[in-house]
Amino acid sequence: MSIKIFIVSACSVLSLQASDGFNSEVSHFAGGAVLAGGITAVVDQYYPEYKSERGMLGFKISSAAVIVEQSIEYAINGNAKSQLMDTASHIIGSALGAYITDKYILLPVLKNSSTDGKYVGLNIQHNF
C-alpha cells in the first residue's frame, strides 16, 4: 500500500507547474509566514542569547532563503517577473509570520534595550 502512495505522490509532484496566478502567490505568502514563524520559534527555543532579535532573525533567514532559491530558479528557467512576484510574496509573508510569532505566540519576552532599559512583555487575554 505504501508503494502505491509513494508512486501517486511522485507523479503528482512531477506534474506540477508554476503559474503567476493568485493561488501561486498566496502559497508563497503562506510558505513565507510558516517558514519565518518556524525559524523564530527555533531561535527562541535553542538560541536564548538571540531571544530579543528572534523575530528579525526569522524574517531575515526566511527572506534570504527565498532570494537564493528564486535566483537559482531564475538562472535555470528565466522569467524574472514570475520569480520577483514569488520572492515579494514570500518576503511579505515572512514579515507577517515572524512578527505574529514573535509578538503574540512566544510571549513573554525579556528585552534589554539600551534606550528603554530592561522590560518584560505581558499578554492580557479575555475570553468571550
PDB file of C-alpha atoms in Angstrom, residues 57-107:
ATOM      1  CA  LEU A  57      16.249  36.637  12.577  1.00  0.00           C
ATOM      2  CA  GLY A  58      13.248  34.592  11.445  1.00  0.00           C
ATOM      3  CA  PHE A  59      12.405  37.227   8.849  1.00  0.00           C
ATOM      4  CA  LYS A  60      15.975  37.633   7.592  1.00  0.00           C
ATOM      5  CA  ILE A  61      16.754  33.914   7.288  1.00  0.00           C
ATOM      6  CA  SER A  62      13.468  33.142   5.544  1.00  0.00           C
ATOM      7  CA  SER A  63      13.902  36.078   3.165  1.00  0.00           C
ATOM      8  CA  ALA A  64      17.491  35.144   2.372  1.00  0.00           C
ATOM      9  CA  ALA A  65      16.445  31.554   1.666  1.00  0.00           C
ATOM     10  CA  VAL A  66      13.780  32.598  -0.831  1.00  0.00           C
ATOM     11  CA  ILE A  67      16.112  35.052  -2.548  1.00  0.00           C
ATOM     12  CA  VAL A  68      18.683  32.299  -3.062  1.00  0.00           C
ATOM     13  CA  GLU A  69      16.041  29.798  -4.196  1.00  0.00           C
ATOM     14  CA  GLN A  70      14.373  32.191  -6.643  1.00  0.00           C
ATOM     15  CA  SER A  71      17.762  33.288  -8.016  1.00  0.00           C
ATOM     16  CA  ILE A  72      18.552  29.664  -8.815  1.00  0.00           C
ATOM     17  CA  GLU A  73      15.101  29.272 -10.355  1.00  0.00           C
ATOM     18  CA  TYR A  74      15.692  32.368 -12.494  1.00  0.00           C
ATOM     19  CA  ALA A  75      19.089  31.076 -13.632  1.00  0.00           C
ATOM     20  CA  ILE A  76      17.526  27.781 -14.708  1.00  0.00           C
ATOM     21  CA  ASN A  77      14.180  28.901 -16.167  1.00  0.00           C
ATOM     22  CA  GLY A  78      14.334  32.673 -16.651  1.00  0.00           C
ATOM     23  CA  ASN A  79      11.034  34.548 -16.302  1.00  0.00           C
ATOM     24  CA  ALA A  80      12.200  37.346 -13.993  1.00  0.00           C
ATOM     25  CA  LYS A  81       8.700  38.763 -13.433  1.00  0.00           C
ATOM     26  CA  SER A  82       7.406  35.491 -12.035  1.00  0.00           C
ATOM     27  CA  GLN A  83      10.442  34.999  -9.803  1.00  0.00           C
ATOM     28  CA  LEU A  84      10.167  38.559  -8.441  1.00  0.00           C
ATOM     29  CA  MET A  85       6.461  38.125  -7.679  1.00  0.00           C
ATOM     30  CA  ASP A  86       7.170  34.863  -5.863  1.00  0.00           C
ATOM     31  CA  THR A  87      10.009  36.479  -3.902  1.00  0.00           C
ATOM     32  CA  ALA A  88       7.938  39.511  -2.927  1.00  0.00           C
ATOM     33  CA  SER A  89       5.007  37.350  -1.813  1.00  0.00           C
ATOM     34  CA  HIS A  90       7.286  35.164   0.285  1.00  0.00           C
ATOM     35  CA  ILE A  91       9.040  38.138   1.902  1.00  0.00           C
ATOM     36  CA  ILE A  92       5.740  39.812   2.824  1.00  0.00           C
ATOM     37  CA  GLY A  93       4.549  36.518   4.316  1.00  0.00           C
ATOM     38  CA  SER A  94       7.846  36.174   6.175  1.00  0.00           C
ATOM     39  CA  ALA A  95       7.429  39.599   7.739  1.00  0.00           C
ATOM     40  CA  LEU A  96       3.926  38.788   8.942  1.00  0.00           C
ATOM     41  CA  GLY A  97       4.795  35.282  10.166  1.00  0.00           C
ATOM     42  CA  ALA A  98       7.865  36.397  12.093  1.00  0.00           C
ATOM     43  CA  TYR A  99       6.019  39.346  13.640  1.00  0.00           C
ATOM     44  CA  ILE A 100       2.994  37.332  14.772  1.00  0.00           C
ATOM     45  CA  THR A 101       5.150  34.516  16.140  1.00  0.00           C
ATOM     46  CA  ASP A 102       7.431  36.936  17.974  1.00  0.00           C
ATOM     47  CA  LYS A 103       4.804  39.256  19.432  1.00  0.00           C
ATOM     48  CA  TYR A 104       1.793  37.015  20.011  1.00  0.00           C
ATOM     49  CA  ILE A 105       2.839  33.364  20.167  1.00  0.00           C
ATOM     50  CA  LEU A 106       6.159  33.451  22.049  1.00  0.00           C
ATOM     51  CA  LEU A 107       5.292  35.747  24.948  1.00  0.00           C
TER      52      LEU A 107
END
